[in-house]
Coordinates of C-alpha atoms and ligand atoms in Angstrom, one line a residue:
M1 CA 82.8 29.6 8.8
T2 CA 81.8 28.4 5.0
K3 CA 78.6 29.4 4.1
E4 CA 77.7 25.5 4.0
Q5 CA 79.2 25.5 7.8
E6 CA 76.4 28.4 8.7
F7 CA 74.3 26.2 6.8
F8 CA 74.5 23.4 9.2
A9 CA 74.4 26.0 12.6
Y10 CA 71.4 26.8 11.7
L11 CA 69.7 23.4 11.0
K12 CA 71.2 22.3 14.2
E13 CA 68.8 24.5 16.0
I14 CA 66.2 23.6 14.3
A15 CA 67.3 20.4 15.1
L16 CA 67.7 21.2 18.6
L17 CA 64.2 22.8 19.1
N18 CA 62.4 19.5 17.8
E19 CA 64.5 17.6 20.3
A20 CA 63.1 19.6 23.1
N21 CA 59.6 19.3 21.4
G22 CA 60.4 15.5 21.6
L23 CA 61.6 15.4 25.3
L24 CA 58.1 17.2 26.2
E25 CA 56.4 15.2 24.0
W26 CA 57.9 11.8 25.7
D27 CA 57.1 13.0 29.1
S28 CA 53.5 14.3 28.2
Q29 CA 52.8 10.8 27.5
T30 CA 54.7 8.9 30.0
G31 CA 55.4 10.7 33.2
M32 CA 53.2 14.1 32.7
P33 CA 50.3 14.3 35.5
Q34 CA 47.3 14.5 33.6
A35 CA 46.3 18.1 34.6
G36 CA 49.3 19.5 32.9
A37 CA 48.2 18.8 29.6
A38 CA 46.9 22.8 29.3
N39 CA 50.3 24.1 30.4
R40 CA 52.2 21.9 27.9
A41 CA 50.1 22.5 25.3
E42 CA 51.6 26.2 25.6
V43 CA 54.9 25.4 25.8
S44 CA 55.0 22.6 22.9
S45 CA 53.3 24.7 20.6
Y46 CA 55.5 27.5 21.3
I47 CA 59.2 25.7 20.8
S48 CA 57.4 23.8 17.3
G49 CA 56.1 27.5 16.3
L50 CA 59.6 28.4 16.4
A51 CA 61.3 25.5 14.7
F52 CA 58.8 26.2 12.2
E53 CA 59.0 29.4 11.3
K54 CA 63.2 28.3 10.8
K55 CA 62.2 26.2 8.3
V56 CA 60.1 28.5 6.0
N57 CA 61.8 32.0 7.1
Q58 CA 63.7 34.5 4.7
T59 CA 66.9 33.1 6.2
M60 CA 66.1 29.4 5.2
A61 CA 64.8 30.9 1.8
D62 CA 68.2 33.0 1.3
F63 CA 70.3 29.9 2.3
L64 CA 68.2 27.5 -0.7
A65 CA 69.0 30.8 -3.1
Y66 CA 72.9 31.0 -2.0
F67 CA 73.0 26.7 -3.0
E68 CA 71.3 27.1 -6.3
K69 CA 73.9 29.0 -7.7
N70 CA 76.9 27.8 -5.8
E71 CA 76.7 24.4 -5.9
A72 CA 80.3 23.8 -6.0
E73 CA 80.5 24.9 -2.9
L74 CA 78.8 22.0 -1.4
S75 CA 80.3 18.5 0.2
E76 CA 79.0 15.8 -0.6
L77 CA 77.1 16.0 2.6
G78 CA 76.2 19.1 2.1
T79 CA 74.4 18.5 -1.5
E80 CA 72.1 15.5 0.4
V81 CA 71.0 18.0 3.2
V82 CA 70.4 20.8 0.9
K83 CA 68.5 18.5 -1.3
K84 CA 66.3 16.9 2.0
V85 CA 66.0 20.5 3.0
K86 CA 64.3 22.3 0.0
E87 CA 62.2 19.2 -0.6
E88 CA 60.9 20.1 2.7
Y89 CA 60.6 23.6 2.3
E90 CA 59.0 23.8 -1.0
L91 CA 56.2 21.3 -0.1
N92 CA 54.2 24.0 2.2
H93 CA 55.5 26.7 0.4
N94 CA 52.5 27.6 -1.4
I95 CA 49.7 27.0 0.9
P96 CA 48.3 30.0 2.4
T97 CA 49.8 30.4 6.4
E98 CA 45.8 31.0 6.9
R99 CA 44.7 27.7 5.5
F100 CA 47.3 25.9 7.4
Q101 CA 46.0 27.6 10.7
K102 CA 42.4 26.6 9.8
L103 CA 43.4 22.8 9.4
M104 CA 45.8 22.8 12.4
K105 CA 42.2 24.2 14.0
A106 CA 40.3 21.7 12.5
T107 CA 42.3 18.8 13.5
S108 CA 42.5 19.9 17.1
Q109 CA 39.2 20.1 17.2
A110 CA 38.2 16.5 15.2
H111 CA 40.4 15.0 18.0
S112 CA 38.0 16.1 20.9
D113 CA 35.2 15.5 18.4
W114 CA 36.6 12.0 17.6
L115 CA 36.6 11.5 21.2
K116 CA 32.9 12.3 22.0
A117 CA 31.3 10.2 19.0
R118 CA 33.5 7.4 20.4
E119 CA 31.5 8.1 23.6
N120 CA 28.3 7.8 21.8
N121 CA 29.1 5.3 19.4
Q122 CA 27.6 7.5 16.5
F123 CA 29.9 8.8 13.9
S124 CA 27.8 11.4 13.0
D125 CA 28.9 13.2 15.6
F126 CA 32.2 13.0 13.9
Q127 CA 31.0 13.1 10.8
P128 CA 30.9 17.6 10.1
I129 CA 34.5 18.5 11.3
L130 CA 35.6 15.3 9.0
E131 CA 34.5 16.6 6.4
E132 CA 35.7 20.0 6.7
I133 CA 39.3 18.1 6.9
V134 CA 38.5 16.3 3.8
A135 CA 37.6 19.4 2.5
L136 CA 41.0 20.9 3.8
L137 CA 43.0 18.2 2.1
K138 CA 41.1 18.6 -1.5
E139 CA 41.9 22.0 -1.4
F140 CA 46.0 21.6 -0.4
I141 CA 46.2 18.3 -2.5
P142 CA 46.7 20.7 -6.3
L143 CA 48.7 23.7 -4.1
W144 CA 51.2 20.1 -3.0
K145 CA 51.3 18.2 -6.1
K146 CA 54.4 17.9 -8.3
D147 CA 53.8 15.5 -10.8
E148 CA 51.8 12.9 -8.8
K149 CA 49.4 11.2 -11.4
T150 CA 45.9 11.1 -8.8
P151 CA 44.9 13.9 -5.9
Y152 CA 45.4 10.5 -3.3
D153 CA 48.9 9.8 -4.6
V154 CA 49.4 13.2 -2.9
L155 CA 48.7 12.1 0.3
L156 CA 50.2 8.9 0.2
N157 CA 54.0 10.7 -1.1
Q158 CA 54.0 12.5 2.3
Y159 CA 54.6 9.4 3.8
E160 CA 55.9 7.0 1.4
P161 CA 58.1 9.2 -1.4
E162 CA 57.5 7.7 -5.0
M163 CA 55.2 5.9 -3.8
T164 CA 52.0 5.4 -6.5
T165 CA 48.4 4.3 -6.1
E166 CA 49.6 2.7 -9.2
I167 CA 51.9 0.9 -7.2
L168 CA 49.3 -0.2 -4.5
D169 CA 46.8 -1.3 -6.3
Q170 CA 48.6 -4.0 -8.0
V171 CA 50.9 -5.1 -4.7
F172 CA 47.6 -4.7 -2.2
G173 CA 45.5 -6.8 -4.8
Q174 CA 48.3 -9.3 -4.6
V175 CA 48.5 -9.4 -1.5
R176 CA 44.5 -9.4 -0.1
D177 CA 44.0 -12.1 -2.0
G178 CA 46.5 -14.5 -1.0
I179 CA 45.9 -14.0 1.9
I180 CA 42.2 -14.7 2.0
E181 CA 43.4 -17.5 0.1
L182 CA 45.6 -18.4 2.8
R183 CA 42.4 -17.9 5.2
K184 CA 40.5 -20.1 3.2
T185 CA 43.0 -22.8 3.2
I186 CA 43.7 -22.9 7.3
A187 CA 39.5 -23.0 7.8
E188 CA 39.2 -25.9 5.5
K189 CA 42.5 -28.0 6.4
G190 CA 43.9 -26.2 9.7
T191 CA 43.9 -27.5 13.2
K192 CA 43.3 -24.9 15.3
P193 CA 46.2 -24.5 18.2
R194 CA 45.6 -24.0 22.3
T195 CA 45.7 -20.7 23.1
D196 CA 44.3 -20.6 26.6
F197 CA 47.5 -20.4 28.4
V198 CA 48.8 -17.2 27.2
H199 CA 46.3 -15.2 29.6
R200 CA 47.7 -17.3 32.0
H201 CA 49.0 -14.7 34.8
V202 CA 52.1 -13.4 34.5
S203 CA 53.6 -10.3 36.7
K204 CA 54.6 -6.8 34.6
E205 CA 57.9 -7.9 36.8
Q206 CA 58.6 -10.4 34.9
Q207 CA 57.1 -10.0 31.6
R208 CA 59.8 -6.1 31.6
S209 CA 62.6 -8.9 32.8
F210 CA 61.7 -11.4 29.8
V211 CA 61.2 -8.9 27.1
T212 CA 64.0 -6.0 28.5
Q213 CA 66.2 -9.3 27.6
V214 CA 64.7 -10.4 24.4
V215 CA 65.4 -7.2 22.5
T216 CA 68.4 -6.4 24.2
Q217 CA 70.0 -9.6 22.0
L218 CA 68.0 -8.0 19.4
G219 CA 70.1 -5.1 19.6
Y220 CA 68.5 -2.2 21.0
D221 CA 71.2 -0.2 23.3
F222 CA 69.7 0.5 26.4
D223 CA 72.3 2.9 27.1
R224 CA 71.2 5.0 24.0
G225 CA 67.5 3.8 25.0
R226 CA 65.1 3.1 27.7
L227 CA 61.4 1.5 28.2
D228 CA 58.8 3.2 29.8
D229 CA 55.0 2.6 30.5
T230 CA 52.3 4.5 28.0
V231 CA 49.0 4.3 27.0
H232 CA 49.0 4.2 23.4
P233 CA 52.9 3.0 22.7
F234 CA 55.6 4.7 20.4
M235 CA 59.0 5.3 19.9
L236 CA 60.5 8.3 20.3
D237 CA 64.1 9.4 19.1
L238 CA 65.5 12.7 20.4
N239 CA 68.8 12.2 18.9
R240 CA 70.6 8.7 18.4
N241 CA 72.0 8.3 21.3
D242 CA 68.8 9.3 22.6
A243 CA 66.2 6.3 21.0
R244 CA 63.2 5.5 24.0
I245 CA 60.8 3.2 23.5
T246 CA 57.3 2.7 25.4
T247 CA 54.8 0.2 25.8
R248 CA 51.6 -1.0 27.7
W249 CA 50.8 -4.3 30.0
N250 CA 48.5 -7.1 30.4
E251 CA 49.1 -9.4 33.4
E252 CA 46.7 -11.7 31.9
D253 CA 48.6 -11.4 28.2
V254 CA 51.7 -11.8 27.8
A255 CA 52.0 -11.8 24.6
M256 CA 51.0 -8.1 23.8
A257 CA 54.0 -6.8 25.7
T258 CA 56.2 -9.2 24.4
F259 CA 55.6 -8.4 20.5
G260 CA 54.4 -4.4 21.3
V261 CA 58.5 -4.0 23.0
I262 CA 59.7 -6.5 20.3
H263 CA 58.1 -3.6 17.8
E264 CA 59.2 -0.6 19.2
A265 CA 62.1 -2.2 19.5
G266 CA 62.9 -2.3 16.0
H267 CA 62.3 1.3 15.4
G268 CA 64.6 2.4 18.2
M269 CA 67.4 0.2 16.8
Y270 CA 66.6 2.1 13.7
E271 CA 67.0 5.3 15.1
Q272 CA 70.2 4.4 17.0
N273 CA 72.0 3.3 13.9
I274 CA 72.2 5.9 11.4
A275 CA 74.9 7.5 10.5
E276 CA 77.0 10.0 12.9
K277 CA 77.3 12.4 10.1
Y278 CA 73.7 13.2 9.5
D279 CA 73.3 13.9 13.5
Y280 CA 71.4 17.9 13.6
T281 CA 69.9 17.3 10.0
P282 CA 67.0 16.7 8.8
L283 CA 69.0 13.3 7.0
G284 CA 69.2 11.9 11.3
G285 CA 66.0 9.9 11.0
G286 CA 64.1 7.0 8.9
T287 CA 63.4 7.9 5.5
S288 CA 59.4 6.9 5.1
M289 CA 57.1 5.9 7.6
G290 CA 56.7 2.4 5.6
I291 CA 60.4 1.6 6.3
H292 CA 60.3 2.3 9.7
E293 CA 57.6 0.1 10.1
S294 CA 59.6 -2.5 8.0
Q295 CA 62.3 -2.4 10.9
S296 CA 60.3 -3.0 13.8
L297 CA 58.0 -4.9 11.9
F298 CA 61.7 -7.3 11.2
N299 CA 61.5 -7.6 14.8
E300 CA 57.6 -8.3 15.4
I301 CA 56.7 -10.3 12.5
I302 CA 59.7 -11.8 10.7
I303 CA 61.9 -12.8 13.9
G304 CA 59.2 -12.8 16.2
S305 CA 56.9 -15.3 14.4
S306 CA 60.6 -18.0 13.6
K307 CA 60.3 -20.9 15.5
A308 CA 63.8 -21.4 16.0
F309 CA 63.9 -18.0 17.9
W310 CA 60.8 -19.5 19.9
K311 CA 62.9 -22.4 20.8
K312 CA 65.6 -19.6 21.9
Q313 CA 63.4 -17.9 24.0
Y314 CA 60.8 -20.0 25.6
P315 CA 63.0 -21.3 28.1
L316 CA 64.5 -17.6 29.3
L317 CA 60.6 -17.2 29.6
Q318 CA 59.9 -20.2 31.8
K319 CA 62.9 -19.6 34.1
I320 CA 61.5 -15.6 34.7
T321 CA 57.8 -17.1 35.1
A322 CA 58.8 -20.2 37.4
G323 CA 56.2 -22.3 36.0
T324 CA 54.0 -20.8 35.0
F325 CA 53.9 -22.6 31.8
A326 CA 55.8 -25.8 32.8
D327 CA 53.1 -28.1 31.7
I328 CA 52.8 -26.5 28.2
D329 CA 56.0 -28.1 25.8
F330 CA 57.1 -25.8 23.2
E331 CA 55.4 -27.1 20.5
T332 CA 52.0 -25.9 22.0
F333 CA 53.7 -22.5 23.4
Y334 CA 54.7 -21.6 19.8
K335 CA 51.9 -22.4 18.3
G336 CA 49.6 -20.6 20.4
L337 CA 51.4 -17.6 20.2
K338 CA 51.0 -17.3 16.7
E339 CA 47.2 -18.0 16.5
T340 CA 45.1 -16.5 13.7
K341 CA 41.6 -15.3 14.5
A342 CA 39.3 -12.3 12.4
S343 CA 39.3 -9.6 14.3
L344 CA 37.4 -6.2 13.6
I345 CA 40.3 -4.3 15.8
R346 CA 43.5 -3.2 14.0
I347 CA 45.6 -3.2 16.7
E348 CA 44.3 -6.7 18.0
A349 CA 44.7 -8.6 14.6
D350 CA 47.3 -11.2 13.6
S351 CA 50.2 -11.2 11.8
L352 CA 48.4 -12.4 9.1
T353 CA 45.1 -10.4 9.1
Y354 CA 46.8 -7.5 9.8
P355 CA 47.9 -6.2 5.8
I356 CA 43.6 -6.5 5.2
H357 CA 42.6 -3.7 7.8
I358 CA 45.2 -1.8 6.3
I359 CA 44.1 -2.1 2.5
I360 CA 40.5 -1.7 3.3
R361 CA 42.0 1.8 4.7
Y362 CA 43.6 2.4 1.8
E363 CA 40.6 1.8 -0.9
I364 CA 38.6 4.1 1.3
E365 CA 41.0 6.7 1.6
K366 CA 41.4 6.2 -2.5
M367 CA 37.8 6.3 -2.6
L368 CA 37.4 9.1 -1.0
F369 CA 40.0 11.7 -2.4
N370 CA 39.6 9.9 -6.2
G371 CA 36.4 11.1 -6.3
T372 CA 33.3 8.0 -5.5
I373 CA 32.3 8.3 -2.3
E374 CA 31.6 11.1 0.3
V375 CA 32.8 11.2 4.1
K376 CA 28.6 10.3 5.0
D377 CA 29.3 7.0 3.2
L378 CA 32.3 5.8 5.5
P379 CA 30.4 3.5 8.0
Q380 CA 28.6 1.8 5.0
I381 CA 31.8 1.3 3.1
W382 CA 33.7 0.0 6.3
N383 CA 31.4 -2.5 7.6
D384 CA 30.9 -3.9 3.6
K385 CA 34.2 -4.4 3.2
Y386 CA 35.1 -5.7 6.1
E387 CA 32.4 -8.6 5.9
E388 CA 33.8 -9.3 2.3
Y389 CA 37.6 -9.8 2.9
L390 CA 36.8 -10.8 6.5
G391 CA 33.8 -12.4 6.9
I392 CA 32.6 -10.2 10.0
R393 CA 30.4 -7.5 10.1
P394 CA 31.1 -4.1 12.7
E395 CA 27.6 -4.2 14.4
N396 CA 28.0 -0.5 15.6
D397 CA 30.7 2.5 14.8
L398 CA 33.0 2.1 17.2
E399 CA 33.8 -1.5 16.2
G400 CA 34.7 0.2 12.6
V401 CA 35.0 3.4 11.8
L402 CA 35.6 5.4 14.8
Q403 CA 38.4 3.1 16.1
D404 CA 41.7 4.5 14.7
V405 CA 42.7 8.1 15.7
H406 CA 44.4 9.1 12.0
W407 CA 41.4 10.3 10.4
S408 CA 41.3 12.8 12.6
G409 CA 44.6 14.2 12.5
G410 CA 44.0 14.8 9.3
S411 CA 46.8 11.9 8.5
F412 CA 45.1 10.4 5.2
G413 CA 47.8 8.4 3.1
Y414 CA 49.6 6.9 6.4
F415 CA 48.2 3.8 6.4
P416 CA 49.2 2.1 3.8
S417 CA 52.5 2.8 5.2
Y418 CA 52.2 -0.3 8.2
A419 CA 51.1 -2.4 4.9
L420 CA 54.0 -1.5 3.2
G421 CA 56.3 -2.2 6.2
Y422 CA 55.2 -6.1 6.7
M423 CA 56.3 -6.5 2.5
Y424 CA 59.1 -4.7 2.9
A425 CA 60.5 -6.5 6.0
A426 CA 59.6 -9.9 4.1
Q427 CA 61.6 -8.9 1.0
L428 CA 64.3 -8.0 3.4
R429 CA 64.4 -11.2 5.1
H430 CA 64.5 -12.7 2.0
A431 CA 67.6 -10.9 0.9
M432 CA 69.6 -11.3 4.2
N433 CA 69.0 -15.4 4.4
Q434 CA 70.9 -15.2 1.1
D435 CA 73.9 -13.7 2.9
I436 CA 73.8 -15.3 6.3
D437 CA 71.6 -18.1 7.8
I438 CA 68.6 -16.0 9.5
E439 CA 67.2 -19.6 11.2
K440 CA 70.7 -20.5 13.1
I441 CA 71.6 -16.9 14.2
V442 CA 68.5 -16.9 16.4
A443 CA 69.4 -20.1 17.2
S444 CA 72.0 -19.2 18.5
N445 CA 73.4 -16.5 21.4
D446 CA 74.8 -14.0 19.0
Y447 CA 71.7 -12.2 16.9
S448 CA 74.5 -9.4 16.0
P449 CA 74.7 -11.2 12.1
I450 CA 71.1 -10.1 11.6
R451 CA 71.7 -6.3 13.3
K452 CA 74.7 -5.5 11.4
W453 CA 72.8 -6.0 8.2
L454 CA 70.1 -4.1 8.5
T455 CA 72.3 -1.1 9.8
K456 CA 74.2 -2.2 6.6
N457 CA 71.3 -2.2 4.0
I458 CA 68.8 0.0 5.9
H459 CA 70.1 2.1 9.0
Q460 CA 72.9 3.5 8.1
Y461 CA 71.5 5.9 5.3
G462 CA 69.0 7.7 7.6
A463 CA 67.0 9.9 5.6
S464 CA 69.9 10.5 2.8
R465 CA 68.1 7.8 0.3
K466 CA 64.5 7.0 -0.6
P467 CA 62.4 4.4 0.2
N468 CA 62.4 2.7 -3.3
Q469 CA 65.6 2.4 -3.5
L470 CA 67.1 1.3 -0.4
I471 CA 64.6 -1.6 -1.3
K472 CA 65.6 -2.1 -5.0
D473 CA 69.8 -1.8 -3.2
A474 CA 69.1 -4.1 0.0
T475 CA 67.4 -6.7 -2.1
G476 CA 68.0 -6.5 -5.8
E477 CA 64.7 -5.9 -7.1
A478 CA 61.3 -3.5 -7.0
L479 CA 58.6 -4.2 -3.8
N480 CA 57.7 -7.7 -4.1
P481 CA 54.4 -8.4 -2.0
Q482 CA 55.3 -12.4 -2.8
Y483 CA 58.0 -12.8 -0.1
L484 CA 55.2 -11.7 2.8
L485 CA 52.7 -14.3 1.3
D486 CA 55.4 -17.1 1.1
Y487 CA 56.4 -16.3 4.7
M488 CA 52.9 -16.0 6.1
K489 CA 52.4 -19.2 4.2
K490 CA 55.2 -21.0 5.6
I491 CA 54.4 -19.9 8.7
Y492 CA 50.7 -20.5 9.4
F493 CA 51.2 -23.7 7.9
D494 CA 53.4 -25.3 10.2
V495 CA 51.3 -23.7 13.3
Y496 CA 48.3 -25.2 11.4
N497 CA 49.5 -28.2 10.9
I498 CA 48.9 -28.1 7.1
S499 CA 51.3 -30.4 4.4
E500 CA 51.7 -29.4 0.9
Ligands
ZN1 ZN1 55.1 1.2 14.2

């Protein structure tokens, strides 16, 4: 065996442990009896501990030191893989294990405190543990830091490599102002669509039959995936031949699971189409949270907002629901699906207002880490921003600052990925449309050119390219939020009958 082959075999052991843990995780969120949680935590933490140890132990250090000196022995693939492994190795290298364990313990405590605070509807129950998490992260930032400009950049980069607050301030500012402007025009000149029929009863079986056919056409491969029920929907990739999706159903709201499954299928398609050569290496997954979200949102808000797409799919829904929507013509149906309305809860937001929810969180997180506010100020600032940007004010913490799970997990810097996904998706649409006629394809029986374009430009690379490079190579320019604003304007002006 060459040293490189030895190294790949070693990485495969880590990948196999991660895969085993992934299956345990999938099971715990889909089928596991509730009482099994404590036992499951035992086995999960044992296996992830084994995987973590292998990533940071002396064997790994020796491999990296060897390839540092003997770069010439590496194949092209080997060079790509070593680079990624080294990045991961160096990230946590300076954090003392004891401090890391303290953070792990704090986040696990924070989850139950967050649940308790939600039950009592008061932020003060969550505040002390959140203060501890923020303090620990502030302690870690200088240890993680390489050349990032501000403390918040360090957090941001863990989810979106090479993204900066400097870029986000500019693009998020543009998107925020653009959406506020659009909403103003819609309020002044728009005609509200009819939406009551969206809440007609459609059985879970009917919804499942419909959306399964839709995502199959979009390119999600059920021979290499499956769809299960859960409480908080997610996609979980064990490997590119087993990328599973989940959803929750509401028989009185056909839109929820339909868009939900279309979204998760986009995540699954990304994983299913990563090049085989990256199997069992850290390159065999998506490159960042933002790019991953761009793939799910391409399905959900680009294709899922297309009138031509729904014109093609509506007859199928009508057939499966056997008369439920017989009195609803296509135009009414489509417009009802795309209603926009300010809401307090992020996960219930429509595709126009959603980015505002994210931008609010970004602005707050940045203030918290770059120094102008404290944890105790969060509820007030949260409510003020909702009032300023969306014109609605939370009446309590449950409708406001306590709604998301992310902060309890210490995941500061994660939220921007969602809004980046929106912008990337719209920019990819623009570039794709130069090569293939998207509207014509979504009206046809063969959607494969879209999936193939995404595989060629995004999926196949796995984590071997950084997000900004992928976007530049695929679209010919750096991140540009104007494409999202243009697309939203086109969709919502049509839905609200506004002529330019
Ligand atoms: Zn997603």
